[in-house]
Coordinates of C-alpha atoms and ligand atoms in Angstrom, one line a residue:
M118 CA -84.2 18.2 19.9
N119 CA -81.3 16.5 18.2
R120 CA -79.2 18.2 15.6
D121 CA -81.1 16.5 12.7
A122 CA -84.4 17.8 14.0
V123 CA -82.9 21.3 14.3
Y124 CA -81.6 21.1 10.7
S125 CA -85.1 19.9 9.6
A126 CA -86.6 22.9 11.4
I127 CA -84.2 25.2 9.5
E128 CA -85.1 23.6 6.2
R129 CA -88.8 24.1 6.9
E130 CA -88.3 27.7 8.0
L131 CA -85.9 28.7 5.1
G132 CA -87.1 26.3 2.4
G133 CA -84.6 25.5 -0.4
A134 CA -82.0 27.8 1.3
A135 CA -80.6 24.9 3.3
R136 CA -78.3 22.2 1.8
R137 CA -76.9 19.2 3.7
G138 CA -73.4 17.9 3.1
A139 CA -72.4 20.8 0.8
P140 CA -68.7 20.5 -0.1
M141 CA -66.8 23.5 1.3
S142 CA -64.0 22.9 -1.3
E143 CA -66.4 24.7 -3.8
R144 CA -66.6 27.6 -1.4
T145 CA -63.0 28.4 -0.7
N146 CA -60.5 30.0 -3.0
F147 CA -58.0 27.4 -1.9
R148 CA -60.3 24.7 -3.2
V149 CA -60.0 22.5 -0.1
G150 CA -62.4 21.4 2.6
G151 CA -64.8 18.6 3.4
P152 CA -68.6 19.0 3.6
A153 CA -70.7 21.3 5.9
D154 CA -73.4 19.4 7.9
V155 CA -75.7 22.1 6.6
L156 CA -75.0 25.1 4.5
V157 CA -77.8 27.7 4.8
T158 CA -78.1 30.7 2.4
P159 CA -80.5 33.2 4.0
R160 CA -80.5 36.0 1.3
T161 CA -82.4 38.6 3.4
P162 CA -81.8 40.1 6.8
E163 CA -85.2 38.8 7.9
A164 CA -84.4 35.2 6.9
L165 CA -81.0 35.6 8.6
Q166 CA -82.7 36.7 11.8
R167 CA -85.2 33.8 11.7
L168 CA -82.3 31.4 11.2
L169 CA -80.3 32.9 14.1
A170 CA -83.4 32.8 16.3
I171 CA -83.7 29.0 15.8
L172 CA -80.0 28.6 16.4
A173 CA -80.1 30.7 19.5
D174 CA -82.1 28.0 21.2
H175 CA -79.5 25.4 20.3
A176 CA -76.2 26.8 21.5
E177 CA -74.7 23.3 21.3
I178 CA -74.7 23.6 17.5
P179 CA -71.6 25.3 16.1
V180 CA -72.2 28.1 13.6
F181 CA -69.7 29.4 11.1
V182 CA -70.3 32.4 8.9
L183 CA -69.0 32.0 5.3
A184 CA -68.2 35.1 3.3
G185 CA -66.1 35.0 0.1
G186 CA -64.0 32.1 1.3
T187 CA -60.9 34.0 0.1
N188 CA -59.1 34.0 3.4
L189 CA -60.2 30.6 4.6
V190 CA -58.9 27.0 5.0
V191 CA -61.6 24.4 5.7
R192 CA -60.1 21.2 7.0
D193 CA -60.7 18.0 5.1
G194 CA -63.2 16.5 7.5
G195 CA -65.6 19.4 6.8
V196 CA -67.6 21.6 9.2
R197 CA -69.9 20.3 11.9
G198 CA -73.0 22.3 12.6
V199 CA -74.4 25.1 10.4
V200 CA -72.5 27.2 7.9
I201 CA -74.3 30.4 7.1
D202 CA -73.5 31.4 3.5
M203 CA -73.5 35.2 3.1
T204 CA -72.5 35.2 -0.5
A205 CA -76.0 35.5 -2.0
G206 CA -78.7 38.1 -1.6
F207 CA -77.4 41.1 0.4
D208 CA -76.5 42.8 -2.9
A209 CA -77.6 46.4 -2.4
L210 CA -75.4 49.1 -4.0
A211 CA -76.8 52.6 -3.8
F212 CA -75.2 56.0 -4.1
T213 CA -76.5 59.2 -2.5
R214 CA -74.9 62.7 -2.7
Q215 CA -74.6 64.6 0.6
P216 CA -75.1 68.4 1.1
D217 CA -71.4 68.7 1.8
G218 CA -70.5 67.3 -1.7
T219 CA -69.4 63.8 -0.4
W220 CA -71.2 60.6 -1.4
L221 CA -72.5 57.8 0.8
I222 CA -72.5 54.3 -0.7
E223 CA -74.7 51.7 0.8
T224 CA -73.4 48.2 0.0
G225 CA -74.8 44.8 0.8
A226 CA -72.5 42.4 2.7
A227 CA -72.4 40.0 -0.3
R228 CA -71.1 42.5 -2.8
T229 CA -67.4 41.9 -3.6
V230 CA -64.9 44.5 -2.6
Q231 CA -64.1 44.8 -6.3
D232 CA -67.8 45.6 -7.1
V233 CA -67.5 48.6 -4.8
V234 CA -64.1 49.6 -6.1
E235 CA -65.4 49.5 -9.7
A236 CA -68.7 51.2 -9.0
C237 CA -66.9 54.1 -7.3
A238 CA -64.3 54.4 -10.1
E239 CA -67.1 54.4 -12.8
R240 CA -68.7 57.4 -11.0
G241 CA -65.4 59.2 -10.5
L242 CA -65.6 58.8 -6.7
S243 CA -62.4 58.6 -4.7
G244 CA -61.9 56.7 -1.4
M245 CA -62.0 53.1 -2.3
E246 CA -58.9 52.9 -4.4
W247 CA -57.1 51.0 -1.6
G248 CA -59.4 48.1 -2.2
A249 CA -58.2 47.5 -5.8
G250 CA -57.4 43.8 -6.2
I251 CA -58.6 42.8 -2.7
P252 CA -60.5 39.6 -3.0
G253 CA -63.7 38.7 -1.0
T254 CA -66.9 40.3 0.0
V255 CA -67.7 43.5 1.9
G256 CA -69.1 41.5 4.9
G257 CA -65.9 39.4 5.2
G258 CA -63.8 42.4 4.5
I259 CA -65.4 44.4 7.4
K260 CA -65.1 41.5 9.8
G261 CA -61.4 41.2 8.9
N262 CA -60.8 44.9 8.4
A263 CA -59.4 44.1 5.0
G264 CA -57.0 46.7 3.6
T265 CA -53.6 47.6 2.2
R266 CA -51.0 50.1 3.2
D267 CA -53.2 52.7 1.4
G268 CA -56.3 52.2 3.4
D269 CA -58.8 49.8 5.0
F270 CA -62.5 49.4 5.8
A271 CA -62.0 51.1 9.2
G272 CA -60.9 54.3 7.5
T273 CA -63.7 54.3 5.0
L274 CA -66.9 53.3 6.9
V275 CA -69.6 55.5 8.1
S276 CA -71.8 52.8 9.6
V277 CA -72.4 49.0 9.6
D278 CA -75.8 47.2 9.8
M279 CA -75.4 43.9 11.7
V280 CA -77.4 41.0 13.0
H281 CA -76.2 39.5 16.2
F282 CA -76.3 35.8 17.0
D283 CA -79.3 36.3 19.3
G284 CA -81.2 37.4 16.2
T285 CA -81.3 41.2 17.0
R286 CA -80.4 43.7 14.3
R287 CA -78.5 46.9 15.0
L288 CA -77.0 49.8 13.1
Y289 CA -73.5 50.8 14.4
S290 CA -71.9 54.1 13.6
R291 CA -68.2 53.9 12.8
D292 CA -67.2 55.5 16.2
E293 CA -68.9 52.7 18.1
L294 CA -66.8 50.0 16.3
R295 CA -63.3 49.0 17.6
F296 CA -61.3 48.0 14.5
H297 CA -57.7 47.0 14.6
Y298 CA -55.1 45.6 12.1
R299 CA -57.1 43.0 10.2
G300 CA -59.9 42.7 12.7
L301 CA -63.0 44.1 14.5
D302 CA -63.7 43.5 18.2
M303 CA -67.3 43.1 19.1
A304 CA -68.7 42.0 22.5
Q305 CA -71.2 39.7 20.7
R306 CA -70.9 37.5 17.6
F307 CA -72.2 39.3 14.6
I308 CA -72.9 39.1 10.9
V309 CA -72.6 42.1 8.7
V310 CA -75.8 42.8 6.6
S311 CA -74.7 46.0 4.9
A312 CA -72.5 49.0 5.3
V313 CA -72.3 52.7 4.4
L314 CA -69.0 54.1 3.1
R315 CA -68.0 57.7 2.4
M316 CA -66.4 58.8 -0.9
R317 CA -65.6 62.2 -2.4
P318 CA -65.6 63.3 -6.0
G319 CA -62.2 62.9 -7.6
D320 CA -60.5 62.9 -11.0
P321 CA -61.9 59.8 -12.8
A322 CA -58.7 59.3 -14.9
A323 CA -56.5 59.5 -11.8
I324 CA -58.7 57.1 -9.9
R325 CA -58.7 54.6 -12.8
K326 CA -55.0 54.8 -13.1
Q327 CA -54.4 54.2 -9.4
I328 CA -56.6 51.1 -9.5
D329 CA -55.0 49.7 -12.6
D330 CA -51.5 50.4 -11.2
M331 CA -52.4 48.6 -8.0
I332 CA -53.8 45.6 -9.8
A333 CA -50.8 45.4 -12.1
W334 CA -48.5 45.6 -9.0
R335 CA -50.4 42.7 -7.5
Y336 CA -50.1 40.6 -10.6
Q337 CA -46.3 41.2 -10.5
R338 CA -45.8 40.6 -6.8
Q339 CA -48.4 38.0 -5.9
P340 CA -49.2 34.5 -7.3
Y341 CA -52.3 34.2 -9.5
E342 CA -51.4 31.0 -11.4
A343 CA -52.8 28.7 -8.7
P344 CA -55.5 28.8 -6.0
S345 CA -54.3 30.5 -2.8
A346 CA -55.8 32.5 0.2
G347 CA -53.8 35.7 0.0
S348 CA -51.4 36.4 2.9
I349 CA -51.2 33.3 5.1
F350 CA -49.6 35.2 8.1
K351 CA -50.2 38.6 9.6
N352 CA -47.2 40.9 9.3
P353 CA -45.4 40.9 12.7
D354 CA -44.6 44.4 14.1
H355 CA -41.0 44.7 13.0
A356 CA -40.7 42.9 9.6
P357 CA -43.1 41.6 6.9
A358 CA -43.9 37.9 7.1
G359 CA -42.9 37.4 3.5
R360 CA -39.4 38.7 4.1
L361 CA -38.9 36.5 7.2
I362 CA -40.1 33.4 5.3
D363 CA -38.0 34.2 2.3
Q364 CA -34.9 34.8 4.4
A365 CA -35.6 31.4 6.1
G366 CA -35.0 29.8 2.7
L367 CA -38.6 28.5 2.4
K368 CA -39.5 29.7 -1.1
G369 CA -40.8 26.8 -3.1
T370 CA -41.0 24.4 -0.1
R371 CA -43.7 21.7 -0.7
I372 CA -45.8 19.4 1.3
G373 CA -48.0 17.2 -1.0
N374 CA -49.4 19.6 -3.5
A375 CA -49.2 22.7 -1.3
M376 CA -46.2 25.0 -1.9
V377 CA -44.8 28.2 -0.4
S378 CA -45.2 30.4 -3.5
D379 CA -42.0 31.3 -5.3
V380 CA -43.6 34.6 -6.3
H381 CA -44.5 35.8 -2.8
T382 CA -43.5 33.6 0.2
N383 CA -46.4 34.8 2.4
F384 CA -48.7 32.9 0.0
I385 CA -49.2 29.2 -0.2
V386 CA -50.5 27.9 -3.5
N387 CA -52.5 24.8 -4.2
L388 CA -50.7 23.2 -7.2
G389 CA -53.7 21.0 -7.8
G390 CA -55.3 18.4 -5.6
A391 CA -53.7 19.7 -2.3
T392 CA -55.5 18.8 0.8
A393 CA -56.2 21.1 3.8
A394 CA -53.9 18.7 5.7
D395 CA -51.0 19.5 3.2
I396 CA -51.6 23.3 3.6
I397 CA -51.8 23.1 7.4
A398 CA -48.7 21.0 7.7
L399 CA -46.9 23.6 5.5
I400 CA -48.2 26.4 7.7
D401 CA -46.8 24.6 10.7
L402 CA -43.5 24.0 9.0
V403 CA -43.1 27.7 8.0
K404 CA -44.0 28.8 11.6
A405 CA -41.5 26.4 13.1
K406 CA -38.7 27.4 10.7
V407 CA -39.3 31.2 11.1
L408 CA -39.3 30.8 14.9
E409 CA -36.1 28.8 14.8
I410 CA -34.3 31.2 12.5
H411 CA -35.7 34.6 13.4
G412 CA -37.1 34.0 16.9
V413 CA -40.4 35.4 15.6
E414 CA -43.8 33.7 16.2
L415 CA -45.9 34.1 13.0
K416 CA -49.7 34.4 13.5
T417 CA -52.0 33.2 10.8
E418 CA -54.1 35.8 8.9
V419 CA -56.1 33.0 7.2
I420 CA -59.0 31.5 9.2
L421 CA -58.8 27.8 9.8
V422 CA -62.1 25.9 10.5
G423 CA -63.5 22.4 10.5
E424 CA -62.4 18.9 11.5
D425 CA -59.2 17.2 10.5
D426 CA -60.4 13.7 9.9
P427 CA -62.0 13.2 6.5
H428 CA -63.5 9.9 7.7
I429 CA -65.8 11.6 10.2
V430 CA -68.9 11.8 8.2
A431 CA -71.5 14.4 9.2
G432 CA -73.8 12.9 11.8
A433 CA -76.7 14.6 10.1
L434 CA -76.1 12.7 6.9
H435 CA -77.0 9.6 8.8
G436 CA -79.9 11.2 10.5
K437 CA -78.1 11.2 13.9
G438 CA -78.0 14.1 16.3
Ligands
LIG643 N1 -40.8 40.1 0.5 C1 -39.7 39.2 0.4 N2 -39.9 38.0 -0.2 C2 -41.2 37.6 -0.7 C3 -42.2 38.5 -0.5 C4 -42.0 39.7 0.1 O1 -38.6 39.5 0.8 O2 -41.3 36.5 -1.2 C5 -40.5 41.4 1.1 C6 -40.7 42.4 0.1 O3 -39.6 42.7 -0.7 C7 -41.2 43.6 0.9 C8 -41.9 43.0 2.1 O4 -41.5 41.7 2.1 O5 -40.0 44.3 1.3 C9 -43.4 43.2 2.1 O6 -43.9 42.6 0.9 P1 -45.1 43.2 0.1 O7 -44.7 44.6 -0.3 O8 -45.5 42.2 -1.0 O9 -46.3 43.4 1.1 P2 -46.9 42.4 2.2 O10 -46.6 43.1 3.5 O11 -46.3 41.0 2.1 C10 -49.3 43.4 2.4 C11 -50.6 42.7 2.7 C12 -51.2 42.2 1.4 C13 -51.3 43.3 0.4 C14 -50.0 44.0 0.2 C15 -50.1 45.3 -0.7 C16 -50.5 41.7 4.9 C17 -50.2 40.5 5.7 N3 -50.4 41.6 3.6 O12 -48.4 42.4 1.9 O13 -52.5 41.7 1.6 O14 -51.8 42.9 -0.9 O15 -49.4 44.4 1.5 O16 -50.8 46.3 0.0 O17 -50.7 42.8 5.5 C18 -53.8 39.7 2.1 O18 -54.1 40.3 3.2 O19 -54.3 38.6 1.9 C19 -52.9 40.4 1.2 C20 -52.5 39.8 0.1

């Protein structure tokens, strides 16, 4: 079966949930990226399992899982294969009090981290304050172990419900999961369906204040005036990436309409109409300069996907495999 036939099979199986040639620029905070061959929005774990079951028979078709698009650069040529859109459906949010007085919160993967932070704050529950101001969804946040100095998903989770790429679904308890700084190691590729987090009762006014203070701090220290993708680089062991980039004199450096932010140098901002190529060239320039000046090899925290060449049009659009 050629790719087009597989995409047609997906369209039959998932109905209107599949869209060919969907522009990824609408799906990334950075506002860059060419079209996906097919963007599929499964909305339920069962639909997701059916989709993965079809794809499991066609290992030659690349699959990319899209969460909030907040930490993502999609190249200008777009994404070949199937993009699974996990931003719709998967919106459970349920609170249950435990006999020991703590609370368990079940949250769907498509909920934003801010939905969960706010829902906990409204109920006077403490444990999610670290997430204040973190963009993106719970599913993406768990995959990338999103967090701040004050906490992260690894420290808050009780369990995670996942579907694997072979279509099987499994509930993992926290101690079965190997989290590290901004990541989660799994033997098999996975998609988060939902998760359970533990909170404890706290002082509602203190929780509110901590959240508001953190958001105010972010507005002071991080750029919000233009699209970005949060921190571009992971912090190396011995010094924060932002300090290294700043000391290398790169603040305000521009390629096309992408610029090293003059508010926080570990952010790149899209001044309007930047291409993914501009952003990637700027990432490479920053890496080269920091290596030259500090002898440190920066590693990207943002995820880069897709094809460089904007002239490669998705084969599926022409009905080819
Ligand atoms: N710094 C500079 N120049 C700059 C920016 C920062 O010298 O232009 C220095 C600061 O003075 C500070 C140090 O670098 O001494 C660290 O900066 P900051 O306190 O802003 O924190 P960060 O390490 O850059 C991390 C996370 C952020 C998170 C903040 C707050 C990483 C890679 N980044 O930033 O996460 O919001 O802490 O908790 O871990 C993200 O992951 O997308 C993100 C924004």
